[in-house]
Coordinates of C-alpha atoms in Angstrom, one line a residue:
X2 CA 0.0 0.0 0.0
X3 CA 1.6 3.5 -1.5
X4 CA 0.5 6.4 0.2
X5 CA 1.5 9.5 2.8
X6 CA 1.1 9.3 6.2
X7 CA -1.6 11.9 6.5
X8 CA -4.0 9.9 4.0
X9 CA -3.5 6.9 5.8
X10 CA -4.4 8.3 9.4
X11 CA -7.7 10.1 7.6
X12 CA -8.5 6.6 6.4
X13 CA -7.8 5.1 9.7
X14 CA -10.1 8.1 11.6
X15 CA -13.2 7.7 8.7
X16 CA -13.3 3.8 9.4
X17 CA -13.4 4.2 13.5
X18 CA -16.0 6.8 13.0
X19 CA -18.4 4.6 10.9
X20 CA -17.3 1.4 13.3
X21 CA -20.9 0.7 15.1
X22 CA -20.1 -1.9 17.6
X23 CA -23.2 -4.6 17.2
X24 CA -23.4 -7.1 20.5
X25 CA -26.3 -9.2 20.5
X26 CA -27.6 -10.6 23.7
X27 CA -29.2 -14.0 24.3
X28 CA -30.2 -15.7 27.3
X29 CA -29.9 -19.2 26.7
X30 CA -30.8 -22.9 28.2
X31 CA -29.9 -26.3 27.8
X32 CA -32.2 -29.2 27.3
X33 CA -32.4 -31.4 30.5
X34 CA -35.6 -34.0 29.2
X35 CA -37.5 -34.2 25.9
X36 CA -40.2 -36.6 24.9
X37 CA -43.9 -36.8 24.0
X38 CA -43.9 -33.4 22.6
X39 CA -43.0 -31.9 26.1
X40 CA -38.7 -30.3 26.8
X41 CA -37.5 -29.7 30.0
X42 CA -35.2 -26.8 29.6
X43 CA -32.8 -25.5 32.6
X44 CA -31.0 -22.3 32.6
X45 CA -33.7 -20.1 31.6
X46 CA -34.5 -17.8 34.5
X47 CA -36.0 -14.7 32.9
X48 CA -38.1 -15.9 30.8
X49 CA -42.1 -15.7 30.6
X50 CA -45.4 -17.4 30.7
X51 CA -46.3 -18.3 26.8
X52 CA -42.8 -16.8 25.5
X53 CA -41.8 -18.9 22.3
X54 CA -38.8 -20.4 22.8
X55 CA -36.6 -21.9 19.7
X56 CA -34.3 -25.1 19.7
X57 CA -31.2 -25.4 17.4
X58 CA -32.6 -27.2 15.2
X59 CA -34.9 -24.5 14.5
X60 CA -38.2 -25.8 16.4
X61 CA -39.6 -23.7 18.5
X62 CA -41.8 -24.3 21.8
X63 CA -44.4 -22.5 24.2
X64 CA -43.2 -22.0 27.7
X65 CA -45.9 -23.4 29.4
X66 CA -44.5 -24.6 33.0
X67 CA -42.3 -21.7 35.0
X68 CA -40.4 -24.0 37.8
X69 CA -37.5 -23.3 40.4
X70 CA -34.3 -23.9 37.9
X71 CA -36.2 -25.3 34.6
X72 CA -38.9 -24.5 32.4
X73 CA -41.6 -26.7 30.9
X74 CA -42.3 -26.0 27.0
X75 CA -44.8 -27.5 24.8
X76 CA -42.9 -28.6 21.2
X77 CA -44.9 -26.8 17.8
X78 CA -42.8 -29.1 15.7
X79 CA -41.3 -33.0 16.1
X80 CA -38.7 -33.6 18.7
X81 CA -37.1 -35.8 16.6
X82 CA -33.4 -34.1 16.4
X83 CA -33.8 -32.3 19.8
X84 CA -31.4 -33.8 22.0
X85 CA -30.4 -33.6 25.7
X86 CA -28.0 -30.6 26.7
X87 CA -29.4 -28.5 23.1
X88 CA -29.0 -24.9 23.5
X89 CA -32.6 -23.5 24.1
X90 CA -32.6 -19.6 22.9
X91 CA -35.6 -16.9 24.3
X92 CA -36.7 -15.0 21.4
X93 CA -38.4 -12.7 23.6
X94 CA -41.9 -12.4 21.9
X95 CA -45.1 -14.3 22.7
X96 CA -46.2 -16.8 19.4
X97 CA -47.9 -15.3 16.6
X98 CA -49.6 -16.1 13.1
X99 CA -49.5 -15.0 10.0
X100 CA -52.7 -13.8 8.6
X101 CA -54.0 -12.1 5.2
X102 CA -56.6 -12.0 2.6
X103 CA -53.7 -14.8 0.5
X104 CA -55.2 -17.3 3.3
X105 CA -58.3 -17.2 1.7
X106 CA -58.8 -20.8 -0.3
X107 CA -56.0 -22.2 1.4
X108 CA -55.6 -25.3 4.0
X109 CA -52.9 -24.2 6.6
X110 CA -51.7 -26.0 10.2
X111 CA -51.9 -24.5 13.3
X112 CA -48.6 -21.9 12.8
X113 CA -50.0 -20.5 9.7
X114 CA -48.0 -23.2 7.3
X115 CA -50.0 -24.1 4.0
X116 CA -50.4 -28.0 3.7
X117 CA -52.4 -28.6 0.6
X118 CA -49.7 -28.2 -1.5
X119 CA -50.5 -25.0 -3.3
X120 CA -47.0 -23.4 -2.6
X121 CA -45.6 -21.0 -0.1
X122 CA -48.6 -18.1 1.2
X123 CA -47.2 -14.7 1.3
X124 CA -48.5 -12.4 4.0
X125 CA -47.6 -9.1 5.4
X126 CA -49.1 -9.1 9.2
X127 CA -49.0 -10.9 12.0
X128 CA -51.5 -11.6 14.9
X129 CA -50.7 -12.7 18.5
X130 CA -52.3 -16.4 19.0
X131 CA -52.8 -15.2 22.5
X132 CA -54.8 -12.1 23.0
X133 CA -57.2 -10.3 25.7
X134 CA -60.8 -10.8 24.8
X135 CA -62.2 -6.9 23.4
X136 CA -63.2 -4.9 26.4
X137 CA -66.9 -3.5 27.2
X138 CA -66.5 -0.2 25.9
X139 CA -65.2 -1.5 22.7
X140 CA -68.3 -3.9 22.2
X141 CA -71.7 -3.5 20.4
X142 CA -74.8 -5.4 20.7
X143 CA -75.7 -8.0 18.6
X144 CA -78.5 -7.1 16.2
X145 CA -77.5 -8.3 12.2
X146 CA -78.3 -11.7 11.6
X147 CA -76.5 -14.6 10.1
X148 CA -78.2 -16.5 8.1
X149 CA -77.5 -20.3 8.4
X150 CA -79.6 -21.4 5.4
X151 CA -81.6 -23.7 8.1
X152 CA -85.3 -22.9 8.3
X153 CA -85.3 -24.1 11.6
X154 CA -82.5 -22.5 13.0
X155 CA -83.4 -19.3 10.9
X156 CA -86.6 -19.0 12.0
X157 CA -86.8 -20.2 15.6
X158 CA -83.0 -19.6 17.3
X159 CA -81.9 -17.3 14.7
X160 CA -77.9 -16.4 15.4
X161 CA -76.6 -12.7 15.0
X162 CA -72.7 -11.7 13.9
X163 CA -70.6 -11.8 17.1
X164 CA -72.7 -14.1 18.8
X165 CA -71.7 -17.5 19.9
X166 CA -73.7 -20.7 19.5
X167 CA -73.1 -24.3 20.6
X168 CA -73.3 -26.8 18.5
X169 CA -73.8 -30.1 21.2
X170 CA -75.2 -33.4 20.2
X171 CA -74.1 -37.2 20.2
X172 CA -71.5 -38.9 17.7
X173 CA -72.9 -38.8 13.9
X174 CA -75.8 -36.7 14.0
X175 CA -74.9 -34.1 11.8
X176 CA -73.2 -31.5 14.1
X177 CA -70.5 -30.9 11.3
X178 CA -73.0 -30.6 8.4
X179 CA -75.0 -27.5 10.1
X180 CA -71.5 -26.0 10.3
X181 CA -70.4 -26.6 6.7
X182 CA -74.0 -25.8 5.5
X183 CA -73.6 -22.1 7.4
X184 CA -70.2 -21.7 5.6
X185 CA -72.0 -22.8 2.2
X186 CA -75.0 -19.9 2.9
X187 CA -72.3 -17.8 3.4
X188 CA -71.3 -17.0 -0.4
X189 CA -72.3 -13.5 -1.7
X190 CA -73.2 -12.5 2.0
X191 CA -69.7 -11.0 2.5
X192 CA -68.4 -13.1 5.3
X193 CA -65.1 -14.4 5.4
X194 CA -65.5 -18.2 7.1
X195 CA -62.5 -20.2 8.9
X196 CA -63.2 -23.5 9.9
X197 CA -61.0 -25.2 12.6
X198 CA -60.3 -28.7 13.1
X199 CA -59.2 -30.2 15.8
X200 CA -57.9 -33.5 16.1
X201 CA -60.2 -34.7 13.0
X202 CA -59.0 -37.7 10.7
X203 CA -57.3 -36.1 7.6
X204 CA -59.8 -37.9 5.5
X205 CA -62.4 -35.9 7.0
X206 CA -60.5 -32.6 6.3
X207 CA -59.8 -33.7 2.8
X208 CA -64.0 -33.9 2.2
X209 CA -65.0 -30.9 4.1
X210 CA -62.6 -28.7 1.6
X211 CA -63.7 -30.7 -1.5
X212 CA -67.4 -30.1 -0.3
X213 CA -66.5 -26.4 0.1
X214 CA -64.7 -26.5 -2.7
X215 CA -67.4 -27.8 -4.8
X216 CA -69.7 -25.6 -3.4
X217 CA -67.4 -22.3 -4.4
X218 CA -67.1 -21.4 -0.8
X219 CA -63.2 -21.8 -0.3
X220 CA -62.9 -18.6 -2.2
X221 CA -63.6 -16.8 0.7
X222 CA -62.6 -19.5 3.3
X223 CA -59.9 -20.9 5.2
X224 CA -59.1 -24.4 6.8
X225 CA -57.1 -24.7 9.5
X226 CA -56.3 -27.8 10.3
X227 CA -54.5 -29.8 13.8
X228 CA -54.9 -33.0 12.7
X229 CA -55.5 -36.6 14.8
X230 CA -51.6 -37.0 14.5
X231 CA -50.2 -34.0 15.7
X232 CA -49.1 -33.5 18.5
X233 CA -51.4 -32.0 21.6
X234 CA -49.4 -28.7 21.8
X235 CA -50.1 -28.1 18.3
X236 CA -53.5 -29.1 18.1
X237 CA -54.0 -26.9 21.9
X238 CA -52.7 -23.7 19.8
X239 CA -54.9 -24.5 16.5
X240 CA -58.0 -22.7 18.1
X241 CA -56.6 -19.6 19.4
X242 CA -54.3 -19.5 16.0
X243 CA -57.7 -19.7 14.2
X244 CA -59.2 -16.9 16.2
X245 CA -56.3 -14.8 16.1
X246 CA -56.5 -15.2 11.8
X247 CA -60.3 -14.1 12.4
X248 CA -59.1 -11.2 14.6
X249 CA -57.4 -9.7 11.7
X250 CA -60.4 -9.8 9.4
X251 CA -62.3 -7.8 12.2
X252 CA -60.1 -5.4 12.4
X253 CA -60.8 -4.6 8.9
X254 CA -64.2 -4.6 9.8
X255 CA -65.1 -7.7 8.0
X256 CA -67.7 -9.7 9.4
X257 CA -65.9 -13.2 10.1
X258 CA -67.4 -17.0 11.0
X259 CA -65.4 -19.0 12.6
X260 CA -66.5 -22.7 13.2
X261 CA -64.6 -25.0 15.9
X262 CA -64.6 -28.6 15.2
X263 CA -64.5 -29.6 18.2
X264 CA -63.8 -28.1 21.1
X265 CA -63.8 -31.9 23.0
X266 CA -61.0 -32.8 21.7
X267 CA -59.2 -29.4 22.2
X268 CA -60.4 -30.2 25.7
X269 CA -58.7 -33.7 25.1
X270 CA -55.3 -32.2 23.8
X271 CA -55.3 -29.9 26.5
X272 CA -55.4 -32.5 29.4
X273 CA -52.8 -34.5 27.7
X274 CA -50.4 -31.7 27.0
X275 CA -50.8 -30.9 31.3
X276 CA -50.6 -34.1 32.6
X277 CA -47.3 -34.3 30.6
X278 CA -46.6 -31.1 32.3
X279 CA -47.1 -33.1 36.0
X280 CA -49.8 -30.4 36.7
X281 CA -52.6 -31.3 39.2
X282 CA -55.8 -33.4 37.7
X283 CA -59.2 -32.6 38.8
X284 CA -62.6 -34.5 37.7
X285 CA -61.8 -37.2 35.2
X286 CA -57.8 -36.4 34.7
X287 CA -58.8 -32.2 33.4
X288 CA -56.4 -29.8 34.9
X289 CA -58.9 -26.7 36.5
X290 CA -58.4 -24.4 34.6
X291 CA -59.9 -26.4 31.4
X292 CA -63.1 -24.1 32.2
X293 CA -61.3 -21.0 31.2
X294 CA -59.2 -22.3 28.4
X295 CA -62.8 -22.1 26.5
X296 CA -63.7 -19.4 28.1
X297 CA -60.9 -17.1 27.2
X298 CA -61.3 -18.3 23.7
X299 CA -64.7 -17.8 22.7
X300 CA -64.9 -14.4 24.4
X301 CA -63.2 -13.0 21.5
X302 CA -66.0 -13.8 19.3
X303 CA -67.7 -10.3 19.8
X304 CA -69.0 -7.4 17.3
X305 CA -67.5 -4.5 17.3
X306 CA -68.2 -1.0 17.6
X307 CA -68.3 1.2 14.7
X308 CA -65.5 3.6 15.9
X309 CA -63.2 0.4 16.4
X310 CA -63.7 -1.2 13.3
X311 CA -67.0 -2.4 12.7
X312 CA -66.3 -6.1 12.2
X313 CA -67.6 -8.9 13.9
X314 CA -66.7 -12.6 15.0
X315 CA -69.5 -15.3 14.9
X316 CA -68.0 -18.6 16.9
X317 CA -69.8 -22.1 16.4
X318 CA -67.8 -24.3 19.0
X319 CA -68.9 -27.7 18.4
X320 CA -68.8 -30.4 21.0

């Protein structure tokens, strides 16, 4: 290198003044137990209730259990590849979906992931799977109707947008068809419909979106599906992920159906993924709070108030 003194110095002062010193701070953990979709991480002493957590291998976990000296996380992907003594990293963020209109037609899993083989879905936003239920003040009463297409229904229990109705009755007797017969009335009424599944057989997925399909209503619907073989942390989440999706339409002030199917078998998920956890069972093996897991769901199925949007969230939990 040919040059004076002075130039070299100058150079030397210009490249300290543009040197930005970058140090990235991350509390970590190590994997002390994994198996049946449940890690038991130690070393994590600052981290939250809910805060997604993410392995080396790139899967990521709720933190669900908040002990003395370990944490208790729920997997969202296989623990196949996780290993004991893995470096467990906060991200510092609670979990979140993606969510857009490019959902609309699609069939996605519980983390927003398209799985009928369309391609990749490409959304802008994000929505918290875990979120406070509206507030009073934020609220209006019920008053337009949703038409079910079901004389019966229509005419003597008729349901309004924002409302939530149970759908209850014994094994094969047509619970799912009143719910996939709502979504079918629904075309030209300008309501977007997402219908979640929970613990279903993949078979029965595949003919609920070629019925909707045929029907022309997956133009302006989404399946979201936690199928029989996933794991119970995954299908836990599938609910709340589909509500969060529904969320987003609201808060265009789109008028949005959302349809549980069902809400026993979230139940069901729920008391496997906490007696995995070693938390306390109450009446037949259900933690207590199994009450307010539904609770805190369906209370953010709600219409709002014209100043906050407009939109509205009709929920038909089946069970």
């Amino acid at each position: 290198m040919n040059g004076k003194p002075e130039e070299i110095v100058s150079i030397l002062k210009e490249e300290i003044s543009q040197y930005e010193q970058k140090t990235q701070v991350s509390e970590t953990g190590s994997v002390v137990q994994v198996g049946d979709g449940i890690a038991t991480v130690y070393g994590l002493e600052n981290v939250m209730y809910g805060e997604l957590l993410e392995f080396e291998n790139g899967v990521r976990a709720l933190a669900m259990n908040l002990e003395t000296g370990s944490v208790g996380c729920a997997l969202l992907g296989p623990e196949e590849g996780i290993e004991e003594g893995d470096l467990v990293r906060r991200t510092g963020r609670r979990a979140d979906v993606p969510a857009g209109e490019e959902m609309l037609g699609r069939v996605i899993d519980a983390l927003g992931n398209p799985i009928d083989g369309k391609g990749p879905i490409h959304t802008t936003a994000t929505m918290p799977i875990e979120r406070e239920a509206s507030g009073v003040v934020t609220r209006k009463s019920v008053t337009v109707p949703l038409q079910t297409g079901i004389l019966a229904v229509d005419a003597m229990v008729p349901i309004g947008r924002g409302q939530r109705e149970l759908i209850i009755g014994d094994r094969q007797t047509g619970k799912t068809s009143i719910a996939i017969d709502t979504i079918l009335n629904q075309k030209g009424q300008d309501v977007i419909c997402i219908y979640v599944a929970i613990g279903q057989k993949n078979s029965t997925v595949a003919k609920i979106y070629n019925s909707l399909e045929k029907g022309g209503a997956m133009e302006y619907s989404i399946i979201l599906s936690a199928s029989a073989s996933e794991p119970a942390p995954v299908q836990y989440i599938a609910p709340y992920s589909g509500v969060a999706i529904a969320e987003y339409f609201m808060a265009q002030g789109k008028d949005v159906l959302i349809v549980y199917d069902d809400l026993s078998k979230h139940a069901v998920a729920y008391r496997t993924l906490s007696l995995l956890l070693r938390r306390s069972p109450g009446r037949e093996a259900y933690p207590g709070d199994v009450f307010y897991l539904h609770s805190r769901l369906l209370e953010r199925a709600c219409r709002m108030a014209p100043q906050y949007g407009g939109g509205s969230i009709t929920a038909l939990p089946i069970i």
